[in-house]
CSV table of C-alpha atoms and ligand atoms in Angstrom, one decimal:
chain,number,residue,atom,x,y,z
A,1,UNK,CA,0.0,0.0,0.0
A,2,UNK,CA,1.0,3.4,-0.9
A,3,UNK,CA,1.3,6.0,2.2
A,4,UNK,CA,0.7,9.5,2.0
A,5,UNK,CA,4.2,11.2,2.3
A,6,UNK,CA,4.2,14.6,3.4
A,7,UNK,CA,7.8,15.3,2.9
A,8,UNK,CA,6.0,15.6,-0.8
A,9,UNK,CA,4.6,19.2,0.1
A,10,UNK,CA,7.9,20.2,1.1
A,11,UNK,CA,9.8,22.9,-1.9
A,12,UNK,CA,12.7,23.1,0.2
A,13,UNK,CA,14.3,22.3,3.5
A,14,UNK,CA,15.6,25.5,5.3
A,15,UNK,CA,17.0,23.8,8.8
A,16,UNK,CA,17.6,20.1,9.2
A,17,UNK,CA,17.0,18.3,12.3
A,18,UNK,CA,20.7,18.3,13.3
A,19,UNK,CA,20.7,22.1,13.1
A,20,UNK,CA,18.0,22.3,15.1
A,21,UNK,CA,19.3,20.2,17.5
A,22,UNK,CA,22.1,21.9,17.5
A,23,UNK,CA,20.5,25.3,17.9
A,24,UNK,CA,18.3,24.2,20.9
A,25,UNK,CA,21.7,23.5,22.4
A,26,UNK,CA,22.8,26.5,21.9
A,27,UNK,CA,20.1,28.4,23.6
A,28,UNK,CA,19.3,26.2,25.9
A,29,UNK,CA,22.7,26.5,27.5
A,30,UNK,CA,23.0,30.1,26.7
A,31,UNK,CA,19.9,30.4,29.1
A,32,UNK,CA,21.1,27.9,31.6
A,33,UNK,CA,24.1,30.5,32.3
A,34,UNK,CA,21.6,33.9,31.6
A,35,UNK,CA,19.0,32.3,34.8
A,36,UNK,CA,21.6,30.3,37.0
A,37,UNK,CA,20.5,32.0,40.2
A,38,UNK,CA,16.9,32.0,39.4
A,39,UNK,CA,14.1,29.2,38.7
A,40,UNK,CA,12.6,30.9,35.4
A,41,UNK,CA,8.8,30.1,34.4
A,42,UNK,CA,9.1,28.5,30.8
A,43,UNK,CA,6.0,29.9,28.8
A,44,UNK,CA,5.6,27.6,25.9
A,45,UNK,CA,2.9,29.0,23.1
A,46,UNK,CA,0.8,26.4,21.9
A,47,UNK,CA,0.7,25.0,19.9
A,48,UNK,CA,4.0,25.4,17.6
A,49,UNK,CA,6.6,25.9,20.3
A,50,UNK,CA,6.3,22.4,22.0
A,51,UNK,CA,8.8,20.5,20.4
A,52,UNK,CA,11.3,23.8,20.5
A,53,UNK,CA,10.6,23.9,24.3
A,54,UNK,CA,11.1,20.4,25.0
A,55,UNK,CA,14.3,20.3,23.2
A,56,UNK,CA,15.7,23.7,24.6
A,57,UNK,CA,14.4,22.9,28.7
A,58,UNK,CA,16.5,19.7,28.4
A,59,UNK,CA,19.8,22.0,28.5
A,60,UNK,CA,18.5,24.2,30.9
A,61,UNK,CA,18.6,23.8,35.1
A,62,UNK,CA,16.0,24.5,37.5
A,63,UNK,CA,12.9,25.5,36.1
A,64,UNK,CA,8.7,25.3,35.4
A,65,UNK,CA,7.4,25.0,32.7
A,66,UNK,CA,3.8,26.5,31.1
A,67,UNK,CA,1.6,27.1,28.4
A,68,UNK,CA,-0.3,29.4,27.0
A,69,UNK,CA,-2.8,29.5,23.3
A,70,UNK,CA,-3.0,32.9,21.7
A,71,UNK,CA,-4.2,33.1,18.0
A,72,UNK,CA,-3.6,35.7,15.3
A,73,UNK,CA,-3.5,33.5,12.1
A,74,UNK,CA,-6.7,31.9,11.9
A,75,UNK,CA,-5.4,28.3,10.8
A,76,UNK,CA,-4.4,30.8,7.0
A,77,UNK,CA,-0.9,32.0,5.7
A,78,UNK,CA,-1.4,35.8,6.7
A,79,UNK,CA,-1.9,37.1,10.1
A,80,UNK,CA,-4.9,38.3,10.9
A,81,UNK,CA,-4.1,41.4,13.1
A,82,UNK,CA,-6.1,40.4,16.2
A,83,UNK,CA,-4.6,38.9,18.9
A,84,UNK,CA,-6.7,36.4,20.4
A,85,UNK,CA,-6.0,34.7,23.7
A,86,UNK,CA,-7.4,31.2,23.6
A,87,UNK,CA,-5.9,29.4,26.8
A,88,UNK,CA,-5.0,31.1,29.5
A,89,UNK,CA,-1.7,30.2,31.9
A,90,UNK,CA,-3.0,28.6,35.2
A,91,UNK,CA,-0.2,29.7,37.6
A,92,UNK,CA,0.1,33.3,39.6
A,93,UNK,CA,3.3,35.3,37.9
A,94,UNK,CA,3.9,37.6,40.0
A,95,UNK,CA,7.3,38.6,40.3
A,96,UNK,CA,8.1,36.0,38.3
A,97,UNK,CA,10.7,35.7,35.9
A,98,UNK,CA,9.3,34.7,32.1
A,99,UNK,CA,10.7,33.5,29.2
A,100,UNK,CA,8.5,33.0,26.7
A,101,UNK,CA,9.1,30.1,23.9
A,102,UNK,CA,8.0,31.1,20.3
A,103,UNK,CA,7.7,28.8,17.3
A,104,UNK,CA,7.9,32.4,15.0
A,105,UNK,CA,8.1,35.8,15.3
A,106,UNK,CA,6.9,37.7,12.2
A,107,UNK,CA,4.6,40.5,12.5
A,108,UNK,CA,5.4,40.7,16.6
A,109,UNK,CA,1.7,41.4,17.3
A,110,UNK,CA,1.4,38.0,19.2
A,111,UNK,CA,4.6,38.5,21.3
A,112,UNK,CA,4.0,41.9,21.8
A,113,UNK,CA,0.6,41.1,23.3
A,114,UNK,CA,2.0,38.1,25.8
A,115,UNK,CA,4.5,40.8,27.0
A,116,UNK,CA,2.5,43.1,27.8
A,117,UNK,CA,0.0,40.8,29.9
A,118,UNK,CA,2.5,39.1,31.4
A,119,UNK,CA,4.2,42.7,32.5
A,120,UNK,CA,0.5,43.6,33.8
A,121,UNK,CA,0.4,40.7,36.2
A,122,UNK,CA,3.2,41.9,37.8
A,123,UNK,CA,6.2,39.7,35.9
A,124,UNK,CA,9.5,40.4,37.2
A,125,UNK,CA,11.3,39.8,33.4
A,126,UNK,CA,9.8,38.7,30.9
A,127,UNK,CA,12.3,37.5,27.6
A,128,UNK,CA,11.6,35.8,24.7
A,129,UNK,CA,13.6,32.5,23.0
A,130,UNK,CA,12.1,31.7,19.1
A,131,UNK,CA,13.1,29.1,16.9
A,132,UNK,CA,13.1,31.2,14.3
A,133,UNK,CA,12.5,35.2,13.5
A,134,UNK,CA,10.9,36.9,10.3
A,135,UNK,CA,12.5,40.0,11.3
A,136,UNK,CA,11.3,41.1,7.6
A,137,UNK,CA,7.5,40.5,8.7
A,138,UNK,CA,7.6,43.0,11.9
A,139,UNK,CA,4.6,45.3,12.1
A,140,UNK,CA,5.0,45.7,15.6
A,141,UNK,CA,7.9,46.4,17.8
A,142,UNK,CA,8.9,43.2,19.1
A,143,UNK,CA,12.9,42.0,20.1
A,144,UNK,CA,13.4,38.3,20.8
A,145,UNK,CA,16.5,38.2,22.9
A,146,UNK,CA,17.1,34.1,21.8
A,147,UNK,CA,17.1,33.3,18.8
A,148,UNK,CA,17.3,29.6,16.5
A,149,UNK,CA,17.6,31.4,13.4
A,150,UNK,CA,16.6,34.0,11.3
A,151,UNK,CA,14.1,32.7,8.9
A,152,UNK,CA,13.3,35.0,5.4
A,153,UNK,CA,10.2,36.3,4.4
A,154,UNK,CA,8.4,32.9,3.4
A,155,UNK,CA,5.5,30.6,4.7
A,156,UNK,CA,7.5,27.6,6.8
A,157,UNK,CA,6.5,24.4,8.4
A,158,UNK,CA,7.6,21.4,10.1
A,159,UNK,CA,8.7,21.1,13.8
A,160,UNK,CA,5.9,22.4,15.2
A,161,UNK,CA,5.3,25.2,12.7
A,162,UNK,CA,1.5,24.3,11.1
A,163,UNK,CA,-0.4,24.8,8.0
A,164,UNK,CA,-4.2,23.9,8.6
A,165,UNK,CA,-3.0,21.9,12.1
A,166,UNK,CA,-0.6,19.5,9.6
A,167,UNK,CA,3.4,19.5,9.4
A,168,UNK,CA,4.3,19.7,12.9
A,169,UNK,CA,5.6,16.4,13.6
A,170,UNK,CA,7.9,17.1,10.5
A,171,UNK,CA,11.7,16.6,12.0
A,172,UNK,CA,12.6,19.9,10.0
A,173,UNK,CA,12.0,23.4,8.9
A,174,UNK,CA,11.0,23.9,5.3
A,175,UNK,CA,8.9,26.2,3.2
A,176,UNK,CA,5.4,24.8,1.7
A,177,UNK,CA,4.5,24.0,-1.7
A,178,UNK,CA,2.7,27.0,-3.1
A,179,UNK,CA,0.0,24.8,-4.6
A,180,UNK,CA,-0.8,23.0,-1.2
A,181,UNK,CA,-2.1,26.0,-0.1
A,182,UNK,CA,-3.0,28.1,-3.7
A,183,UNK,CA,-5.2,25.1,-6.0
A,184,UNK,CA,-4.4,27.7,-8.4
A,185,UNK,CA,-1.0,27.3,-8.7
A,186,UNK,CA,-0.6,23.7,-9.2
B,201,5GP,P1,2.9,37.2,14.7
B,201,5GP,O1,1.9,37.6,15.8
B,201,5GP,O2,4.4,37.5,15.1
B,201,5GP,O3,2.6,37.8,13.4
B,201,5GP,O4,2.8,35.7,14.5
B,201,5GP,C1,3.2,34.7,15.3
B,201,5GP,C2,2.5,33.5,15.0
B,201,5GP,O5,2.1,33.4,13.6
B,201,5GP,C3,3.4,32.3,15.2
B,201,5GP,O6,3.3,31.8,16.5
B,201,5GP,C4,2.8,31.3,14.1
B,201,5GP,O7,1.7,30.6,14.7
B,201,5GP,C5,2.3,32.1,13.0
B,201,5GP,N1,3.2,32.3,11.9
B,201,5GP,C6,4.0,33.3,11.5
B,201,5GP,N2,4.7,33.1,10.4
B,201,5GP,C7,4.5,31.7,10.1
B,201,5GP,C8,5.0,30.8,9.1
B,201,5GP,O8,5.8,31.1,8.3
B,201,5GP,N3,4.5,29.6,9.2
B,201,5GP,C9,3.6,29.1,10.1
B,201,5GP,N4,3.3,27.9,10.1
B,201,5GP,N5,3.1,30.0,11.1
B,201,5GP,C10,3.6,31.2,11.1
C-alpha cells in the first residue's frame, strides 16, 4: 500500500533536524548560564513551540514549565491582526521571571501582546527565546532576545510550525509548496 508522504509538500528544507538540534543546544545553555541564580517560568505558546521547548528545557537547570494559546492566524498563511488569547496560563506570575518560547516571530503582534500581559500581572522579566524570527515580517515592535535562526520572508513548516493543524511532527523546517495552499497554482 502506498502512504501519503508529506515530505511531498515540502519545496525546500531551510533547517535540518541536526541544526535544530544543534540550535536548541545552543540556547538552551546560553539560558542555563543567563537564569543560573533564578528558577525561570518557561512559557511555551501552543501549539507550535512544543517541540522547541522540550528540546531547549533539556539544557537548561532548574525551572517550570507552562503554556499558553494565543491566536492571530486563523489556521491561514497571513496574520490576521487580532490577537486572540485562547488558553489562559493557570499559575500566579507575579514577580516571576518569564521566558517565553515562540515557534515564530513575524509580525510581533502576538509577542508583543504576551509581553504586555505578562508585564500587567506583575512579571519580574519577561524575555523571549524563538526558533526562528521573520524580522522582515515586523509590524509591531517586538525583540526576541534568543534566537534559533533568522528565517526570510516565506510561509514555513515542520517542527511544530502548522499549515491547517498539519506539518508539525515534520523533524525539520522547510517552506510549503505554493500549490498545497493556492489550488491555483498547481
Ligand atoms: P505574529 O503575531 O508575530 O505575526 O505571528 C506569530 C504566529 O504566527 C506564530 O506563532 C505562528 O503561529 C504564526 N506564523 C507566522 N509566520 C508563520 C510561518 O511562516 N509559518 C507558520 N506555520 N506559522 C507562522
Amino acid at each position: 500500500m502506498n502512504q501519503p508522504d508529506m515530505n511531498n509538500d515540502i519545496e525546500r528544507v531551510l533547517y535540518s533536524e541536526a541544526e535544530i538540534a544543534q540550535a536548541a543546544k545552543r540556547v538552551g545553555e546560553q539560558l542555563a548560564a543567563d537564569y543560573q541564580d533564578r528558577t525561570p517560568i518557561i512559557l511555551s505558546v501552543l501549539k507550535g513551540a512544543v517541540l522547541w521547548t522540550v528540546d531547549v528545557m533539556r539544557h537548561m537547570q532548574y525551572a517550570e514549565v507552562e503554556f499558553i494559546d494565543v491566536s492571530s492566524y486563523n489556521g491561514g498563511i497571513a496574520s490576521s491582526g487580532n490577537v486572540d488569547l485562547v488558553t489562559d496560563l493557570q499559575t500566579d506570575i507575579n514577580g516571576r521571571d518569564i521566558i517565553i518560547m515562540e515557534d515564530i516571530v513575524d509580525t510581533g503582534r502576538s509577542l508583543k501582546f504576551m509581553i504586555e500581559l505578562l508585564k500587567s500581572r506583575g512579571a519580574k522579566s519577561v524575555t523571549t527565546a524563538s526558533l526562528l524570527d521573520k524580522k522582515d515580517g515586523r509590524v509591531v515592535e517586538a525583540t526576541v532576545d534568543y534566537v534559533g535562526f533568522d528565517v526570510p520572508k516565506a510561509f514555513v513548516v515542520g517542527y511544530g510550525l502548522d499549515y491547517k493543524q498539519l506539518y508539525r511532527n515534520l523533524p525539520y523546517v522547510g517552506v510549503l509548496k505554493r500549490e498545497v495552499y493556492d489550488p491555483q497554482h498547481a
